[in-house]
Amino acid sequence: MKYIGIDVGGTHMAAGVVDEEGVILAKAETPTLPGRPFEVMIEDMGAIANKALKQSGVSLDDVACIGVGIPGIADNEKGDVIFCTNLFWKDEPLRRELQKHINKPIWIENDATVAGFAENAIGVSRGCKSSVFLTIGTGLGGGIVIDGKPWTGAHGVASELGHLTMVIDGEPCTCGKDGCMERYCSATALIRMGKEMCIAHPDCDVNKRINGKLENLNAKIIIDSAKDGDSMSLMLFNRYTRYLALALNTIVSFLDPEMIVLGGGVSHAGEFLLNSIVEKIPQYLMFKTMPFAEVHLATLGNDAGLIGSALLAREMIRE
Amino acid sequence: MKYIGIDVGGTHMAAGVVDEEGVILAKAETPTLPGRPFEVMIEDMGAIANKALKQSGVSLDDVACIGVGIPGIADNEKGDVIFCTNLFWKDEPLRRELQKHINKPIWIENDATVAGFAENAIGVSRGCKSSVFLTIGTGLGGGIVIDGKPWTGAHGVASELGHLTMVIDGEPCTCGKDGCMERYCSATALIRMGKEMCIAHPDCDVNKRINGKLENLNAKIIIDSAKDGDSMSLMLFNRYTRYLALALNTIVSFLDPEMIVLGGGVSHAGEFLLNSIVEKIPQYLMFKTMPFAEVHLATLGNDAGLIGSALLAREMIRE
């Protein structure tokens, strides 16, 4: 059988036909354009699913089910999206609406959860009994795998690692709380720190790279400056990766998974990021001489959500 | 069959004979007296196990196995204690040594883990698919149950909730790190805050209750003063329970268990403590309208460790 995976992001939606090994046979994309009527957005979602199906040459009869990864949380009994803040979705009947366009069993899951599941099924953490996937991008998301299956909690609100409190009464967060981990560990956090540096030190290397135009600052510019050895950028980068090392220590001390996988935009900084985090972990461990989780970069890239949605739907609907 | 459970604390060791339902048939205790030679301490452990067995009238043939709960971590392949800081044990062959005195299969596990397992097996969280037990005493310990079984992690270092970083560069911790959750949520933390209050405000109610003798201060005195309505003690108590609410939020946002169970000495403050924590949780939740873990006080008291050790040994050695 084949499976359709759909990954819904804030800017793009992608749909793909995936085989038993998690290989993408065909893929189609369309802009998400949040703010449009829900039914219109789902019509687009159905269209890319059907387009990918046609391109793949697979017949609808050979598709067992569809998985949808969303930046929010879902209720799979009803087939509804409960929350999807960035898309302005609240209590929307995703399954019912999508089945009007492509009529197959549908499983809906959080995007970080499915990406983590994909890495655990066919990516870098393949075969791990337990793993935690940390997606470091605009926000900070978590995907927990326990005993080879996604762990979404007793009420579906688990693995919201971005919203653990990291600094009591700290930076205000988009979620309405203060001091969330996301405010110190995401790309957004690194950019905020970078802007503060540019304002305090207008002659710094990063400010030169953006010609003083703060609105042009992104995480890559700061990381590139640090990679090139600028001492002020390196200090900033180490301050940032210290927060990430503390986040990883929380994962180790709480759940002690076999592996921690780093994904999302910031993880494209590669070994430079990985080494800067991993070298800081031991000082925060309680049992300093004990083994702890291996830390690796994600390997499936942007396709992790699509592949994970498809493979997870297979697991959940098969049961 | 019957099972022997042994609970090793910093001041006392207790051994008990437990039946299939977790009922204690007989129990014996002895002081732990840490610092003595390991073999001598284990000889005492064997003696109370045999004493409880004799009192119970159960024959050794009817005992399936022995569980030992320790304030540290163990390697059950070797049967060794890896760390037990408070008892000055490091890489000690507990199973081999104890079997000299009572020759049965032995399973060794962290004390908070077995107490949490006991509550999940026959206590307040009975039947929960997932639960987190938080023991609030001299330190802060955690016991995670997932799918009805203790979760100790891929390397045996999971559920060290007391040593998650709560305040970056905060209070120095006995473990060698700074700002650990234990430094803000344990009885020790409440006493520290109380002493600071007494020094800053010598005329405060708590300082009167101890006649200015700071060495006599304990958590109960502070909580009793708050219960009696002293405004300064209430403020202090609310500051303390805010830290606990943040700790519970970390548990909810990370693992989202079905239930969180509060045990340990401080939990004897009962509903007064429970209510003060639970009323503060919603403001820290990401999904404010979603259900989250029920929070309850532990019901098995000091026997949780003994019962949990026995029942866990049954589970682990049966497999």
XYZ file of C-alpha atoms in Angstrom:
638
model
C 0.000 0.000 0.000
C 0.875 3.674 -0.323
C 0.196 6.575 2.053
C -0.376 10.291 1.584
C 1.381 12.690 3.930
C 0.429 16.362 4.181
C 2.576 18.921 5.986
C 0.831 22.201 6.803
C 3.189 25.080 7.570
C 2.587 28.765 8.100
C 3.730 29.643 4.569
C 3.408 26.423 2.509
C 1.414 23.199 2.469
C 3.028 20.124 0.910
C 1.444 16.777 0.064
C 3.284 13.636 -0.991
C 2.674 10.017 -1.826
C 4.895 7.830 0.346
C 5.671 4.114 0.063
C 6.153 1.524 2.824
C 9.814 2.535 3.245
C 8.977 6.217 3.642
C 10.228 7.125 0.154
C 8.368 10.056 -1.450
C 7.074 8.997 -4.892
C 5.624 12.392 -5.840
C 5.063 15.718 -4.116
C 3.030 18.896 -4.658
C 2.979 22.245 -2.848
C 0.844 25.347 -2.539
C 0.979 28.519 -0.412
C -0.939 28.220 2.874
C -2.148 31.852 2.929
C -3.538 31.777 6.489
C -6.572 33.907 7.177
C -8.624 32.535 4.279
C -11.850 30.622 4.981
C -11.103 27.141 6.385
C -13.021 25.341 3.619
C -11.015 27.134 0.903
C -7.710 26.214 2.547
C -8.776 22.560 2.791
C -9.869 22.612 -0.846
C -6.278 23.607 -1.706
C -5.016 20.846 0.561
C -7.168 18.299 -1.263
C -5.970 19.642 -4.604
C -2.252 19.136 -3.834
C -2.974 15.662 -2.431
C -4.757 14.692 -5.637
C -2.054 16.353 -7.751
C 0.723 14.390 -6.007
C -1.327 11.218 -6.370
C -1.744 11.765 -10.110
C 1.967 12.531 -10.546
C 2.914 9.375 -8.659
C 0.848 7.148 -10.944
C -0.565 5.430 -7.846
C -4.315 4.751 -7.936
C -6.525 6.010 -5.105
C -7.399 2.375 -4.340
C -3.756 1.736 -3.459
C -3.708 4.555 -0.869
C -4.402 3.172 2.609
C -4.775 6.447 4.486
C -3.748 10.082 4.827
C -1.716 11.742 7.570
C -1.829 15.492 8.178
C 0.844 17.283 10.241
C -0.350 20.609 11.651
C 1.332 23.355 13.719
C -1.136 22.773 16.553
C -3.098 20.014 18.260
C -5.858 17.718 17.049
C -8.636 15.463 18.322
C -8.462 12.274 16.278
C -11.696 10.859 17.664
C -13.625 13.671 16.035
C -11.055 14.349 13.302
C -10.947 17.998 14.324
C -8.148 20.514 14.695
C -8.457 21.926 18.233
C -5.889 24.746 17.979
C -3.681 25.990 15.193
C -2.829 29.485 16.343
C -0.659 30.516 13.368
C -3.356 29.424 10.896
C -6.219 30.977 12.902
C -7.875 27.542 13.180
C -9.900 26.618 16.259
C -12.191 23.565 16.446
C -12.188 23.020 12.694
C -13.469 19.720 11.158
C -10.348 18.985 9.113
C -11.042 15.288 8.480
C -14.644 15.760 7.395
C -13.741 18.682 5.119
C -10.685 17.023 3.534
C -12.594 13.796 2.895
C -14.888 15.783 0.579
C -11.891 16.109 -1.740
C -10.097 12.810 -1.135
C -12.023 10.134 0.704
C -9.617 8.085 2.822
C -9.097 7.501 6.567
C -7.249 10.534 8.002
C -4.983 10.934 11.029
C -4.047 14.445 12.227
C -1.010 15.117 14.429
C 1.275 17.908 15.614
C 4.012 18.755 13.087
C 6.971 18.410 15.479
C 5.575 15.091 16.679
C 5.346 13.665 13.152
C 8.785 15.028 12.190
C 10.263 13.327 15.266
C 8.419 10.140 14.391
C 9.808 10.274 10.831
C 13.388 10.586 12.101
C 12.736 7.676 14.468
C 11.160 5.546 11.703
C 13.602 6.111 8.823
C 15.958 8.960 9.806
C 18.874 9.518 12.162
C 17.175 8.047 15.240
C 15.937 5.002 13.299
C 15.366 2.084 15.630
C 15.733 4.088 18.850
C 13.352 2.923 21.562
C 13.073 6.538 22.731
C 13.993 9.862 21.174
C 13.179 13.540 21.480
C 13.108 15.716 18.360
C 13.693 19.431 18.883
C 12.788 21.677 15.972
C 14.604 24.996 16.260
C 13.016 27.542 13.956
C 10.746 30.557 14.319
C 9.463 28.710 17.380
C 10.731 25.731 19.352
C 8.817 22.471 18.990
C 9.238 19.012 20.472
C 8.407 15.517 19.307
C 8.662 12.647 21.780
C 8.947 8.986 20.773
C 8.621 6.327 23.478
C 8.775 2.621 22.713
C 8.900 3.540 19.023
C 5.592 5.433 19.111
C 4.829 9.158 19.328
C 3.970 10.244 22.866
C 1.394 13.027 22.794
C 0.281 12.751 26.400
C -2.908 11.879 28.233
C -4.677 15.019 26.972
C -2.764 15.622 23.727
C -0.758 18.557 25.094
C 2.614 16.850 25.685
C 5.994 17.743 24.167
C 5.320 21.496 24.133
C 8.978 21.963 24.984
C 8.990 25.508 23.614
C 6.645 26.542 26.385
C 8.417 25.147 29.410
C 9.378 28.097 31.596
C 13.109 28.719 31.186
C 13.412 32.119 32.886
C 10.852 32.948 35.580
C 9.291 36.348 34.744
C 11.459 36.411 31.606
C 10.782 37.578 28.043
C 7.069 37.762 27.172
C 6.013 34.917 24.860
C 3.501 34.861 22.011
C 1.576 32.209 23.997
C 0.715 34.711 26.723
C 3.186 33.432 29.315
C 6.592 34.855 30.256
C 10.042 33.330 29.955
C 9.161 30.329 27.747
C 12.049 28.208 26.418
C 11.086 29.297 22.905
C 12.010 32.884 23.815
C 15.641 31.819 24.446
C 16.238 28.850 22.117
C 14.471 29.660 18.813
C 15.792 31.499 15.752
C 13.568 34.370 16.887
C 15.469 34.474 20.173
C 18.852 34.527 18.442
C 17.662 37.373 16.216
C 16.436 39.328 19.264
C 19.837 38.913 20.924
C 21.514 39.933 17.655
C 19.439 43.097 17.391
C 20.324 44.026 20.965
C 24.000 43.557 20.082
C 23.692 45.734 16.955
C 21.988 48.517 18.925
C 24.542 48.405 21.751
C 27.517 48.028 19.377
C 26.722 49.687 16.019
C 30.259 48.913 14.825
C 29.922 45.170 15.345
C 30.458 42.731 12.488
C 26.818 41.656 12.333
C 25.575 45.251 12.054
C 28.031 45.824 9.201
C 26.737 42.712 7.394
C 23.205 44.148 7.450
C 24.307 47.754 6.785
C 22.588 48.738 10.010
C 19.207 47.565 8.719
C 17.915 45.579 11.678
C 14.876 44.394 9.721
C 17.250 42.393 7.483
C 18.778 40.453 10.367
C 18.299 36.680 10.416
C 19.814 33.770 12.342
C 22.100 32.747 9.470
C 23.833 36.147 9.357
C 24.671 35.950 13.065
C 25.821 32.333 12.837
C 27.913 33.055 9.728
C 29.641 35.910 11.545
C 30.376 33.582 14.477
C 31.620 30.884 12.077
C 33.958 33.457 10.521
C 35.451 33.991 13.964
C 34.103 37.416 14.955
C 34.638 37.441 18.704
C 31.506 39.404 19.611
C 29.298 37.167 17.464
C 30.954 34.087 18.949
C 30.159 35.323 22.458
C 26.543 35.874 21.454
C 26.352 32.473 19.769
C 27.737 30.779 22.879
C 25.199 32.581 25.033
C 22.495 31.254 22.722
C 23.807 27.667 22.627
C 24.099 27.721 26.423
C 20.310 28.098 26.540
C 20.017 25.183 24.112
C 22.366 23.073 26.257
C 20.151 23.832 29.269
C 17.105 22.779 27.213
C 18.818 19.512 26.296
C 19.719 18.965 29.933
C 16.042 19.316 30.830
C 15.258 16.613 28.245
C 17.991 14.330 29.591
C 17.152 14.803 33.279
C 13.403 14.405 32.710
C 13.075 11.671 30.094
C 16.614 10.400 29.414
C 15.905 9.386 25.799
C 18.271 7.256 23.756
C 18.778 10.108 21.284
C 18.024 13.823 20.905
C 17.596 15.031 17.310
C 17.972 18.692 16.321
C 15.932 19.902 13.354
C 14.413 23.129 12.046
C 16.022 26.099 10.300
C 18.717 26.794 12.898
C 19.941 23.181 12.656
C 21.209 23.988 9.136
C 24.156 25.584 10.967
C 25.306 21.956 11.226
C 28.220 20.674 13.255
C 29.105 24.220 14.328
C 25.807 24.394 16.227
C 25.845 20.779 17.367
C 29.360 20.971 18.832
C 28.659 24.261 20.579
C 25.643 22.717 22.321
C 27.046 19.269 23.088
C 30.270 20.586 24.650
C 28.163 22.543 27.161
C 25.884 19.680 28.257
C 28.146 17.781 30.712
C 28.434 20.706 33.140
C 24.642 20.583 33.581
C 24.342 16.825 34.092
C 23.579 15.461 37.515
C 25.383 12.163 36.973
C 28.426 13.511 35.222
C 30.074 10.143 34.631
C 26.920 8.399 33.375
C 26.119 7.973 29.691
C 23.359 10.196 28.304
C 21.505 10.724 25.046
C 23.426 10.945 21.791
C 22.703 14.273 20.086
C 22.439 14.348 16.281
C 21.291 16.652 13.511
C 18.074 15.687 11.737
C 18.578 14.069 8.337
C 15.171 14.249 6.641
C 15.035 18.042 6.345
C 11.822 19.659 5.160
C 10.337 16.314 4.148
C 10.256 14.993 7.721
C 6.737 16.329 8.362
C 5.292 14.882 5.190
C 6.956 11.472 5.624
C 6.141 11.326 9.328
C 2.471 12.189 8.765
C 2.149 9.404 6.201
C 3.965 6.756 8.265
C 2.165 7.712 11.465
C -1.239 7.478 9.748
C -0.217 3.979 8.656
C 0.596 3.038 12.280
C -2.480 4.595 13.841
C -5.071 3.490 11.323
C -3.655 -0.017 11.032
C -4.255 -0.591 14.768
C 3.401 -15.767 46.047
C 4.712 -13.080 48.389
C 7.338 -10.374 47.792
C 9.814 -8.566 50.023
C 10.178 -4.828 49.608
C 13.055 -2.869 51.133
C 13.099 0.928 51.338
C 16.494 2.475 52.051
C 16.358 6.044 53.319
C 19.020 8.360 54.687
C 17.957 7.726 58.303
C 16.024 4.408 58.290
C 15.789 1.208 56.292
C 12.494 -0.673 56.280
C 11.730 -4.166 54.973
C 8.301 -5.679 54.558
C 6.580 -8.797 53.271
C 3.954 -7.815 50.718
C 1.185 -9.897 49.156
C -0.169 -9.859 45.589
C -2.467 -6.924 46.417
C 0.341 -4.802 47.860
C -0.764 -5.343 51.460
C 2.079 -5.359 53.982
C 1.914 -8.548 56.083
C 4.829 -7.679 58.370
C 7.464 -4.965 58.574
C 10.807 -4.357 60.319
C 13.058 -1.298 60.528
C 16.585 -0.342 61.493
C 18.656 2.866 61.379
C 20.620 3.293 58.147
C 23.646 4.980 59.760
C 25.369 5.996 56.514
C 29.149 6.016 56.508
C 29.496 2.465 57.837
C 31.135 -0.221 55.680
C 28.828 -1.306 52.834
C 28.859 -4.998 53.866
C 27.765 -4.109 57.421
C 24.877 -1.975 56.154
C 23.726 -4.802 53.863
C 23.991 -7.274 56.738
C 21.510 -5.057 58.626
C 19.331 -4.945 55.513
C 19.299 -8.735 55.335
C 18.489 -8.937 59.051
C 15.350 -6.763 58.816
C 14.220 -8.668 55.703
C 14.537 -11.971 57.558
C 12.911 -10.461 60.666
C 9.878 -9.258 58.692
C 9.665 -12.636 56.966
C 9.666 -14.464 60.299
C 7.011 -12.117 61.733
C 4.798 -12.621 58.691
C 4.785 -16.397 59.076
C 5.518 -16.685 55.344
C 8.130 -19.275 54.384
C 11.141 -18.251 52.276
C 9.931 -20.674 49.581
C 6.779 -18.570 49.181
C 8.806 -15.397 48.484
C 9.215 -14.861 44.735
C 11.693 -12.009 44.804
C 12.986 -8.909 46.594
C 12.786 -5.276 45.518
C 15.102 -2.625 46.943
C 14.343 1.105 46.632
C 17.439 3.283 46.960
C 18.002 7.067 46.955
C 20.154 6.784 43.833
C 20.491 4.793 40.624
C 21.189 1.131 39.944
C 22.371 -1.222 37.213
C 20.071 -4.232 37.318
C 22.116 -6.235 34.839
C 24.965 -6.371 37.308
C 22.802 -5.910 40.394
C 24.962 -2.965 41.460
C 24.199 0.418 42.954
C 25.871 2.978 40.685
C 25.361 6.103 42.804
C 23.779 6.706 46.176
C 25.274 10.029 47.187
C 23.576 10.375 50.587
C 24.695 6.872 51.612
C 28.233 7.298 50.225
C 27.688 4.289 47.915
C 29.335 4.160 44.498
C 29.488 1.004 42.357
C 28.492 -1.298 45.210
C 27.403 -4.925 44.553
C 24.108 -4.723 46.451
C 22.467 -7.797 44.939
C 25.439 -10.102 45.438
C 25.948 -8.889 48.998
C 22.274 -9.051 50.031
C 21.871 -12.541 48.551
C 24.427 -13.760 51.110
C 21.771 -13.075 53.742
C 18.581 -13.853 51.849
C 18.948 -15.698 48.580
C 16.226 -14.545 46.180
C 16.147 -12.684 42.844
C 16.634 -8.960 43.552
C 15.576 -5.849 41.629
C 17.026 -2.456 42.620
C 15.349 0.830 41.675
C 15.311 4.537 42.543
C 13.131 5.283 45.589
C 10.987 7.979 43.949
C 10.443 5.695 40.961
C 9.203 2.815 43.145
C 7.020 5.129 45.262
C 5.435 6.478 42.085
C 4.957 2.945 40.816
C 3.274 1.969 44.120
C 0.792 4.859 43.864
C 0.106 3.852 40.255
C -0.323 0.178 41.163
C -2.484 0.403 44.300
C -2.594 4.083 45.382
C -4.199 7.319 44.244
C -3.103 7.023 40.595
C -4.177 3.361 40.420
C -4.948 2.389 36.851
C -3.534 5.564 35.272
C -1.800 4.864 31.987
C 0.672 7.630 32.834
C 1.543 9.455 36.033
C 4.337 11.505 37.548
C 5.069 11.232 41.265
C 6.799 14.193 42.866
C 8.268 13.591 46.307
C 8.748 16.891 48.115
C 11.058 16.398 51.080
C 14.662 17.219 51.927
C 15.192 16.908 48.196
C 12.842 16.764 45.223
C 12.447 13.416 43.454
C 10.412 12.240 40.516
C 8.886 8.924 39.512
C 7.505 8.528 36.001
C 5.025 5.821 34.997
C 4.275 5.353 31.287
C 1.908 2.668 30.040
C 1.667 1.404 33.610
C 5.414 0.809 33.927
C 8.176 2.855 35.554
C 10.125 4.894 33.018
C 13.765 5.162 34.047
C 15.148 6.245 30.693
C 17.533 4.823 28.144
C 20.520 5.165 30.507
C 18.739 4.945 33.866
C 19.030 8.673 34.623
C 15.459 9.797 33.843
C 12.982 11.503 36.187
C 15.647 13.486 38.045
C 13.121 16.303 38.249
C 14.861 17.864 41.244
C 17.844 18.631 39.040
C 16.171 20.305 36.110
C 17.476 23.878 36.000
C 14.751 26.183 37.334
C 16.749 29.400 37.743
C 19.764 29.886 35.478
C 22.804 30.717 37.654
C 20.531 30.374 40.699
C 21.076 28.876 44.147
C 24.010 26.431 44.293
C 22.827 22.808 44.566
C 24.311 19.858 46.448
C 24.710 18.106 43.057
C 27.309 20.644 41.928
C 25.065 22.575 39.542
C 23.301 25.898 40.121
C 19.609 26.739 40.205
C 18.211 23.176 40.326
C 14.456 22.776 40.857
C 15.214 21.092 44.186
C 16.669 24.371 45.461
C 13.255 26.071 45.034
C 10.679 23.313 45.544
C 11.962 21.104 48.392
C 11.402 21.436 52.134
C 15.014 22.570 52.286
C 14.147 25.444 49.941
C 11.148 26.494 52.023
C 13.318 26.467 55.149
C 15.957 28.598 53.399
C 13.298 31.136 52.414
C 11.939 31.037 55.965
C 15.350 31.729 57.472
C 15.824 34.678 55.139
C 12.453 36.012 56.292
C 13.367 35.598 59.970
C 16.672 37.424 59.494
C 15.068 40.276 57.531
C 12.041 40.493 59.830
C 13.005 39.322 63.353
C 9.525 40.246 64.588
C 7.751 37.933 62.135
C 5.416 35.196 63.371
C 7.698 32.373 62.279
C 10.695 33.807 64.152
C 8.524 34.064 67.272
C 7.480 30.409 66.924
C 11.147 29.344 66.997
C 12.185 31.923 69.607
C 14.702 33.250 67.126
C 16.510 29.900 66.981
C 16.945 29.445 63.241
C 18.356 25.948 63.701
C 14.926 24.857 64.958
C 13.111 25.999 61.826
C 11.359 23.357 59.745
C 8.840 23.370 56.889
C 5.904 22.530 59.168
C 6.424 25.616 61.346
C 6.314 27.895 58.298
C 3.293 26.133 56.809
C 1.453 26.154 60.174
C 2.021 29.911 60.460
C 0.643 30.370 56.928
C -2.312 28.100 57.742
C -3.011 30.260 60.805
C -3.286 33.248 58.491
C -0.096 35.178 59.207
C 0.174 37.473 56.197
C 3.964 37.401 55.875
C 4.073 33.599 56.117
C 1.268 33.366 53.566
C 3.245 35.515 51.141
C 6.283 33.300 51.624
C 4.188 30.150 51.227
C 2.681 31.485 47.995
C 6.132 32.295 46.667
C 7.137 28.703 47.424
C 4.028 27.138 45.865
C 4.502 29.301 42.776
C 7.782 27.461 42.200
C 5.933 24.166 42.653
C 3.232 25.283 40.182
C 5.985 26.069 37.666
C 7.466 22.609 38.290
C 4.070 21.010 37.653
C 3.691 23.076 34.499
C 7.002 21.676 33.274
C 5.642 18.162 33.879
C 2.385 18.962 32.050
C 4.004 20.701 29.070
C 6.675 18.033 28.666
C 4.918 14.735 29.367
C 1.232 15.587 29.915
C 0.569 12.644 32.267
C -2.912 11.559 33.299
C -2.138 12.393 36.932
C 0.507 14.134 39.046
C 0.881 12.785 42.593
C 2.482 14.818 45.397
C 4.266 12.883 48.131
C 7.089 13.395 50.633
C 7.166 15.281 53.914
C 5.857 18.615 52.617
C 2.784 16.869 51.148
C 1.583 16.275 54.720
C 0.453 19.919 54.568
C -2.476 18.387 52.671
C -5.185 20.301 50.827
C -3.681 23.618 51.956
C -0.589 22.855 49.859
C -2.482 21.154 47.044
C -4.914 24.040 46.545
C -2.173 26.654 46.689
C -0.310 24.858 43.879
C -3.255 23.865 41.691
C -4.820 27.349 41.660
C -1.555 28.702 40.203
C -1.158 26.160 37.373
C -3.621 27.512 34.748
C -1.754 30.800 34.293
C 1.308 28.810 33.171
C -0.494 26.507 30.740
C -0.043 26.982 27.024
C -3.460 25.597 26.066
C -5.485 27.283 28.776
C -8.812 25.754 27.800
C -7.481 22.209 27.385
C -7.737 19.572 30.117
C -4.513 18.699 31.942
C -3.303 16.296 34.608
C -5.323 15.841 37.779
C -3.157 16.654 40.819
C -3.590 14.565 43.968
C -1.862 13.944 47.268
C -0.132 10.565 47.671
C -2.074 8.053 49.753
C 0.450 5.354 50.647
C 2.647 7.569 52.835
C 5.945 6.171 54.075
C 5.060 2.659 52.930
C 5.033 3.632 49.240
C 8.720 2.847 48.768
C 8.499 -0.549 50.403
C 5.316 -1.580 48.568
C 6.542 -0.203 45.239
C 9.885 -2.014 45.512
C 8.109 -5.307 46.159
C 5.531 -4.914 43.378
C 8.084 -3.655 40.873
C 10.385 -6.608 41.582
C 7.386 -8.850 40.856
C 6.857 -7.114 37.482
C 10.476 -7.028 36.433
C 11.509 -10.502 37.508
C 8.335 -12.100 36.147
C 9.163 -10.859 32.622
